[in-house]
Short mmCIF file of C-alpha atoms in Angstrom, two decimals:
data_model
loop_
_atom_site.label_atom_id
_atom_site.label_comp_id
_atom_site.label_asym_id
_atom_site.label_seq_id
_atom_site.Cartn_x
_atom_site.Cartn_y
_atom_site.Cartn_z
CA UNK Q 103 7.96 75.45 -11.02
CA UNK Q 104 8.29 71.78 -11.72
CA UNK Q 105 11.42 72.06 -13.82
CA UNK Q 106 12.28 70.64 -17.22
CA UNK Q 107 12.12 67.01 -18.29
CA UNK Q 108 15.88 66.82 -18.39
CA UNK Q 109 15.96 68.03 -14.82
CA UNK Q 110 13.67 65.22 -13.79
CA UNK Q 111 15.80 62.73 -15.67
CA UNK Q 112 18.94 63.97 -13.96
CA UNK Q 113 17.36 63.59 -10.56
CA UNK Q 114 16.27 60.05 -11.43
CA UNK Q 115 12.58 60.72 -10.81
CA UNK Q 116 11.34 59.83 -14.28
CA UNK Q 117 12.08 56.28 -15.56
CA UNK Q 118 14.22 55.94 -18.67
CA UNK Q 119 12.58 55.68 -22.09
CA UNK Q 120 13.48 51.96 -22.35
CA UNK Q 121 11.12 51.15 -19.48
CA UNK Q 122 7.82 49.74 -20.64
CA UNK Q 123 9.12 48.38 -23.92
CA UNK Q 124 7.65 44.97 -24.67
CA UNK Q 125 4.71 45.43 -22.29
CA UNK Q 126 2.37 45.48 -25.27
CA UNK Q 127 2.82 41.70 -25.49
CA UNK Q 128 1.37 41.11 -22.05
CA UNK Q 129 -2.30 41.65 -23.00
CA UNK Q 130 -1.93 39.27 -25.92
CA UNK Q 131 -0.33 36.64 -23.70
CA UNK Q 132 -3.09 37.04 -21.14
CA UNK Q 133 -5.73 36.75 -23.84
CA UNK Q 134 -4.07 33.57 -25.14
CA UNK Q 135 -4.17 32.00 -21.68
CA UNK Q 136 -7.85 32.93 -21.32
CA UNK Q 137 -8.64 31.36 -24.70
CA UNK Q 138 -6.83 28.18 -23.69
CA UNK Q 139 -8.81 28.00 -20.45
CA UNK Q 140 -12.12 28.51 -22.23
CA UNK Q 141 -11.37 25.97 -24.96
CA UNK Q 142 -10.09 23.47 -22.41
CA UNK Q 143 -13.19 23.86 -20.31
CA UNK Q 144 -15.48 23.32 -23.28
CA UNK Q 145 -13.58 20.34 -24.72
CA UNK Q 146 -12.26 18.54 -21.63
CA UNK Q 147 -15.06 19.04 -19.11
CA UNK Q 148 -17.29 16.26 -20.54
CA UNK Q 149 -14.38 13.81 -20.25
CA UNK Q 150 -13.16 14.95 -16.83
CA UNK Q 151 -16.65 14.66 -15.35
CA UNK Q 152 -17.46 11.24 -16.79
CA UNK Q 153 -18.65 8.67 -14.22
CA UNK Q 154 -15.78 6.28 -15.01
CA UNK Q 155 -13.12 8.91 -14.40
CA UNK Q 156 -14.77 10.09 -11.22
CA UNK Q 157 -14.93 6.51 -9.97
CA UNK Q 158 -11.28 6.02 -10.86
CA UNK Q 159 -10.29 9.18 -8.98
CA UNK Q 160 -12.39 8.16 -5.98
CA UNK Q 161 -10.83 4.69 -5.79
CA UNK Q 162 -7.31 6.05 -6.21
CA UNK Q 163 -7.75 8.67 -3.50
CA UNK Q 164 -9.51 6.18 -1.21
CA UNK Q 165 -6.69 3.63 -1.49
CA UNK Q 166 -4.05 6.26 -0.78
CA UNK Q 167 -5.98 7.88 2.07
CA UNK Q 168 -6.76 4.52 3.66
CA UNK Q 169 -3.23 3.21 3.37
CA UNK Q 170 -1.16 6.33 4.09
CA UNK Q 171 -1.81 6.58 7.86
CA UNK Q 172 -0.94 2.91 8.33
CA UNK Q 173 2.07 3.24 6.06
CA UNK Q 174 3.30 6.14 8.20
CA UNK Q 175 2.62 4.07 11.32
CA UNK Q 176 4.61 1.17 9.91
CA UNK Q 177 7.47 3.42 8.83
CA UNK Q 178 7.55 5.04 12.28
CA UNK Q 179 7.57 1.63 13.94
CA UNK Q 180 10.26 0.34 11.59
CA UNK Q 181 12.41 3.43 12.25
CA UNK Q 182 11.91 2.95 16.00
CA UNK Q 183 13.06 -0.67 15.68
CA UNK Q 184 16.11 0.48 13.74
CA UNK Q 185 17.07 3.32 16.08
CA UNK Q 186 16.04 2.23 19.57
CA UNK Q 187 15.88 -1.59 19.67
CA UNK Q 188 19.25 -3.30 19.92
CA UNK Q 189 19.90 -6.21 17.60
CA UNK Q 190 20.46 -8.51 20.58
CA UNK Q 191 16.80 -8.10 21.60
CA UNK Q 192 15.55 -10.15 18.66
CA UNK Q 193 17.92 -12.99 19.37
CA UNK Q 194 16.46 -13.15 22.88
CA UNK Q 195 12.79 -12.61 21.95
CA UNK Q 196 12.62 -15.20 19.17
CA UNK Q 197 13.56 -18.87 19.43
CA UNK Q 198 17.03 -19.72 18.23
CA UNK Q 199 15.73 -22.32 15.80
CA UNK Q 200 14.37 -20.58 12.67
CA UNK Q 201 11.62 -23.20 12.30
CA UNK Q 202 10.30 -22.30 15.75
CA UNK Q 203 10.81 -18.56 15.22
CA UNK Q 204 8.39 -18.54 12.26
CA UNK Q 205 5.15 -19.34 14.19
CA UNK Q 206 6.23 -17.10 17.08
CA UNK Q 207 6.72 -14.19 14.68
CA UNK Q 208 3.36 -14.97 13.06
CA UNK Q 209 1.60 -14.83 16.43
CA UNK Q 210 3.38 -11.56 17.19
CA UNK Q 211 1.43 -10.02 14.33
CA UNK Q 212 -1.73 -10.31 16.43
CA UNK Q 213 -0.60 -7.59 18.83
CA UNK Q 214 0.29 -4.85 16.33
CA UNK Q 215 -2.67 -3.03 14.72
CA UNK Q 216 -1.80 -2.13 11.16
CA UNK Q 217 -2.54 -2.93 7.55
CA UNK Q 218 -0.42 -4.52 4.85
CA UNK Q 219 1.26 -1.21 4.00
CA UNK Q 220 2.58 -0.96 7.56
CA UNK Q 221 3.81 -4.55 7.66
CA UNK Q 222 6.28 -4.18 4.78
CA UNK Q 223 8.52 -1.53 6.37
CA UNK Q 224 8.26 -3.28 9.75
CA UNK Q 225 9.36 -6.60 8.24
CA UNK Q 226 12.14 -4.76 6.45
CA UNK Q 227 13.29 -3.30 9.74
CA UNK Q 228 13.22 -6.71 11.38
CA UNK Q 229 15.42 -8.18 8.65
CA UNK Q 230 17.81 -5.27 8.93
CA UNK Q 231 18.12 -6.00 12.65
CA UNK Q 232 19.12 -9.60 12.09
CA UNK Q 233 15.79 -11.47 12.26
CA UNK Q 234 15.71 -14.51 10.01
CA UNK Q 235 13.84 -13.60 6.79
CA UNK Q 236 11.40 -16.50 7.14
CA UNK Q 237 10.22 -15.20 10.53
CA UNK Q 238 10.00 -11.61 9.27
CA UNK Q 239 7.95 -12.75 6.28
CA UNK Q 240 5.58 -14.68 8.54
CA UNK Q 241 5.07 -11.49 10.53
CA UNK Q 242 4.56 -9.54 7.30
CA UNK Q 243 1.69 -11.82 6.26
CA UNK Q 244 0.07 -12.30 9.66
CA UNK Q 245 0.13 -8.76 11.02
CA UNK Q 246 -2.43 -7.17 8.66
CA UNK Q 247 -4.79 -10.17 8.86
CA UNK Q 248 -5.03 -11.20 12.52
CA UNK Q 249 -4.48 -8.01 14.52
CA UNK Q 250 -7.28 -6.92 16.91
CA UNK Q 251 -8.51 -4.04 14.73
CA UNK Q 252 -9.09 -6.33 11.75
CA UNK Q 253 -10.78 -9.03 13.81
CA UNK Q 254 -13.14 -6.51 15.45
CA UNK Q 255 -14.05 -4.99 12.08
CA UNK Q 256 -14.75 -8.50 10.75
CA UNK Q 257 -17.05 -9.23 13.70
CA UNK Q 258 -18.92 -5.98 13.08
CA UNK Q 259 -19.23 -6.66 9.34
CA UNK Q 260 -20.51 -10.22 9.96
CA UNK Q 261 -22.80 -9.90 13.00
CA UNK Q 262 -23.91 -13.20 14.48
CA UNK Q 263 -21.21 -15.12 12.54
CA UNK Q 264 -18.33 -15.72 14.99
CA UNK Q 265 -17.05 -18.58 12.86
CA UNK Q 266 -16.16 -16.11 10.12
CA UNK Q 267 -13.86 -14.30 12.56
CA UNK Q 268 -12.31 -17.54 13.81
CA UNK Q 269 -11.82 -18.85 10.28
CA UNK Q 270 -10.17 -15.63 9.19
CA UNK Q 271 -7.78 -15.77 12.16
CA UNK Q 272 -6.96 -19.46 11.76
CA UNK Q 273 -6.61 -19.49 7.98
CA UNK Q 274 -4.51 -16.31 7.87
CA UNK Q 275 -2.16 -17.51 10.59
CA UNK Q 276 -1.83 -20.91 8.90
CA UNK Q 277 -0.92 -19.30 5.56
CA UNK Q 278 1.63 -17.01 7.21
CA UNK Q 279 3.35 -19.86 9.05
CA UNK Q 280 3.30 -22.21 6.06
CA UNK Q 281 4.73 -19.55 3.77
CA UNK Q 282 7.47 -18.79 6.27
CA UNK Q 283 8.40 -22.45 6.53
CA UNK Q 284 8.42 -22.82 2.75
CA UNK Q 285 10.74 -19.84 2.43
CA UNK Q 286 12.94 -21.26 5.16
CA UNK Q 287 13.19 -24.54 3.27
CA UNK Q 288 13.40 -23.42 -0.35
CA UNK Q 289 14.21 -19.71 -0.28
CA UNK Q 290 17.61 -18.50 -1.42
CA UNK Q 291 19.58 -15.55 -0.17
CA UNK Q 292 20.09 -14.07 -3.63
CA UNK Q 293 16.32 -13.89 -4.18
CA UNK Q 294 15.81 -11.51 -1.28
CA UNK Q 295 17.26 -8.02 -1.13
CA UNK Q 296 17.48 -7.13 2.55
CA UNK Q 297 17.31 -3.32 2.77
CA UNK Q 298 20.13 -1.63 4.62
CA UNK Q 299 18.57 1.00 6.81
CA UNK Q 300 20.61 4.17 7.14
CA UNK Q 301 22.46 4.74 10.38
CA UNK Q 302 23.35 8.35 11.05
CA UNK Q 303 26.32 9.53 13.03
CA UNK Q 304 24.18 11.40 15.55
CA UNK Q 305 22.12 10.21 18.46
CA UNK Q 306 19.17 7.86 18.45
CA UNK Q 307 16.67 10.58 17.58
CA UNK Q 308 18.74 11.62 14.57
CA UNK Q 309 18.97 8.00 13.40
CA UNK Q 310 15.22 7.62 13.92
CA UNK Q 311 14.41 10.64 11.75
CA UNK Q 312 16.85 9.57 9.04
CA UNK Q 313 15.49 6.03 8.90
CA UNK Q 314 11.90 7.27 8.85
CA UNK Q 315 12.52 9.68 5.96
CA UNK Q 316 14.34 6.96 4.01
CA UNK Q 317 11.55 4.37 4.39
CA UNK Q 318 8.68 6.80 3.85
CA UNK Q 319 10.04 8.19 0.59
CA UNK Q 320 10.94 4.71 -0.63
CA UNK Q 321 7.65 2.99 0.20
CA UNK Q 322 5.37 5.94 -0.57
CA UNK Q 323 6.21 5.91 -4.28
CA UNK Q 324 5.35 2.25 -4.67
CA UNK Q 325 2.11 2.80 -2.76
CA UNK Q 326 1.07 5.38 -5.37
CA UNK Q 327 1.95 2.96 -8.21
CA UNK Q 328 -0.15 0.22 -6.63
CA UNK Q 329 -3.06 2.60 -6.02
CA UNK Q 330 -3.00 3.68 -9.68
CA UNK Q 331 -3.19 0.08 -10.86
CA UNK Q 332 -5.91 -0.80 -8.35
CA UNK Q 333 -8.08 2.15 -9.39
CA UNK Q 334 -7.69 1.35 -13.09
CA UNK Q 335 -8.65 -2.31 -12.67
CA UNK Q 336 -11.48 -1.43 -10.31
CA UNK Q 337 -13.10 0.64 -13.04
CA UNK Q 338 -12.29 -1.83 -15.83
CA UNK Q 339 -14.02 -4.87 -14.22
CA UNK Q 340 -17.79 -4.72 -14.92
CA UNK Q 341 -19.99 -5.26 -11.88
CA UNK Q 342 -22.32 -7.56 -13.84
CA UNK Q 343 -19.56 -10.12 -14.19
CA UNK Q 344 -19.32 -10.47 -10.43
CA UNK Q 345 -23.02 -11.19 -10.01
CA UNK Q 346 -22.92 -13.86 -12.71
CA UNK Q 347 -19.87 -15.63 -11.29
CA UNK Q 348 -21.17 -15.66 -7.72
CA UNK Q 349 -23.67 -18.38 -8.53
CA UNK Q 350 -20.97 -20.88 -9.58
CA UNK Q 351 -19.51 -22.37 -6.34
CA UNK Q 352 -16.31 -23.84 -7.80
CA UNK Q 353 -15.55 -20.54 -9.56
CA UNK Q 354 -16.60 -18.15 -6.80
CA UNK Q 355 -13.56 -18.77 -4.55
CA UNK Q 356 -10.80 -18.02 -7.11
CA UNK Q 357 -12.78 -15.08 -8.49
CA UNK Q 358 -13.13 -13.52 -5.05
CA UNK Q 359 -9.42 -14.15 -4.44
CA UNK Q 360 -8.48 -12.39 -7.67
CA UNK Q 361 -10.92 -9.61 -6.86
CA UNK Q 362 -9.20 -9.09 -3.50
CA UNK Q 363 -5.91 -8.63 -5.33
CA UNK Q 364 -7.36 -6.15 -7.80
CA UNK Q 365 -9.39 -4.02 -5.40
CA UNK Q 366 -6.49 -3.64 -2.92
CA UNK Q 367 -8.73 -2.67 -0.01
CA UNK Q 368 -7.14 -1.97 3.35
CA UNK Q 369 -7.50 -4.91 5.74
CA UNK Q 370 -9.34 -2.74 8.27
CA UNK Q 371 -12.15 -2.16 5.73
CA UNK Q 372 -12.22 -5.24 3.51
CA UNK Q 373 -14.67 -7.17 5.73
CA UNK Q 374 -17.44 -4.68 4.95
CA UNK Q 375 -16.80 -5.05 1.22
CA UNK Q 376 -16.86 -8.84 1.50
CA UNK Q 377 -20.09 -8.76 3.49
CA UNK Q 378 -21.71 -6.64 0.77
CA UNK Q 379 -20.99 -9.34 -1.84
CA UNK Q 380 -24.27 -11.13 -1.16
CA UNK Q 381 -24.13 -13.14 -4.39
CA UNK Q 382 -21.06 -15.08 -3.20
CA UNK Q 383 -21.00 -17.96 -0.68
CA UNK Q 384 -19.30 -17.72 2.73
CA UNK Q 385 -16.22 -19.65 1.63
CA UNK Q 386 -15.61 -17.23 -1.23
CA UNK Q 387 -15.93 -14.31 1.18
CA UNK Q 388 -13.39 -15.95 3.47
CA UNK Q 389 -10.98 -16.29 0.55
CA UNK Q 390 -11.43 -12.57 -0.11
CA UNK Q 391 -10.56 -11.80 3.52
CA UNK Q 392 -7.52 -14.09 3.64
CA UNK Q 393 -5.99 -13.20 0.27
CA UNK Q 394 -6.50 -9.43 0.40
CA UNK Q 395 -4.19 -8.56 3.33
CA UNK Q 396 -1.45 -10.82 1.93
CA UNK Q 397 -1.55 -10.26 -1.83
CA UNK Q 398 -2.86 -7.12 -3.50
CA UNK Q 399 -1.55 -4.68 -6.07
CA UNK Q 400 -0.20 -2.04 -3.72
CA UNK Q 401 1.37 -4.72 -1.51
CA UNK Q 402 3.02 -6.36 -4.53
CA UNK Q 403 4.44 -2.98 -5.54
CA UNK Q 404 5.70 -2.35 -2.01
CA UNK Q 405 7.28 -5.80 -1.75
CA UNK Q 406 8.96 -5.53 -5.15
CA UNK Q 407 10.32 -2.09 -4.33
CA UNK Q 408 11.51 -3.07 -0.86
CA UNK Q 409 12.78 -6.64 -1.29
CA UNK Q 410 13.42 -6.77 -5.04
CA UNK Q 411 11.64 -8.11 -8.10
CA UNK Q 412 13.26 -11.56 -7.80
CA UNK Q 413 11.61 -11.92 -4.40
CA UNK Q 414 8.18 -10.73 -5.50
CA UNK Q 415 7.88 -13.02 -8.54
CA UNK Q 416 8.44 -16.05 -6.30
CA UNK Q 417 6.85 -15.01 -3.02
CA UNK Q 418 3.57 -13.61 -4.38
CA UNK Q 419 2.38 -16.69 -6.37
CA UNK Q 420 3.18 -19.06 -3.51
CA UNK Q 421 1.36 -16.88 -0.99
CA UNK Q 422 -1.65 -16.50 -3.27
CA UNK Q 423 -1.94 -20.24 -3.92
CA UNK Q 424 -1.63 -21.12 -0.23
CA UNK Q 425 -4.15 -18.46 0.76
CA UNK Q 426 -6.74 -19.78 -1.71
CA UNK Q 427 -6.24 -23.42 -0.75
CA UNK Q 428 -6.22 -22.86 3.02
CA UNK Q 429 -9.22 -20.53 2.99
CA UNK Q 430 -11.17 -23.00 0.83
CA UNK Q 431 -10.34 -25.80 3.26
CA UNK Q 432 -11.32 -23.79 6.34
CA UNK Q 433 -14.50 -22.60 4.64
CA UNK Q 434 -15.62 -26.06 3.59
CA UNK Q 435 -14.98 -27.58 7.02
CA UNK Q 436 -16.06 -24.81 9.40
CA UNK Q 437 -18.47 -22.51 7.55
#
């Protein structure tokens, strides 16, 4: 009724005898994977759930999550400048004299809400469009420190202390302008690698998308590197050291400045961290607020990746020293 085996083989209903060979290894391979999972769970779980590692992961994710939206905003703005704004606009908007263009560019940072991650691609786009590097660098430093979002968050973090907001605005703008003038006077062209933004052959929208993809992939990798370093140092610095140093006035300011570099907190949130440092005086907190948006680990990584290592090794120390000195001066006189 059903026919012989050979008949089935001829009709192609039964699979050939070679089918199924080697399948006996599959259960052993599956068992090996299960054993690896069990052993890994028993041996690695105590280490993966340690408080230090969880803190490290939290800081790393927090830095990336805080910075990524503003980085995307800055990349989108930089791509828009590249694709839609003609180069002649900047020659008309900024003073012809570079020395006068620096403070104007610094004040322009007050109208663009964004953090330090957003300012790097925007400054890069400005340079690519022909803006003098000194003016673009002044904008880079001022934008994340004196924009309305940062000033409002500072006022909320320090209720009843309007002088803290005014000092942060004045000191940050002064550092940005002074740094721009110093670069204008002593900076050299070979120290600064001005990125060449891609220009597609299509329309403006095509050039916008190409420039945005280029900047996002380039800056995003350095953001991750900076976040890794910030998370590692955040866990490595004992909290007890901070409480002990806070009682020494002459040491509190540089310690808070270095702490701002290591923690790499977004400028929209750093005021709340500074306000929580109750062991430190007001001047030290001001130094934390001025230094952080201008010099931190992720920003150093972004600057080195965008403008070159030769630029970063010269620009970062000068900016840090000016930020500490100016914030200490403002704090001693006004706070």
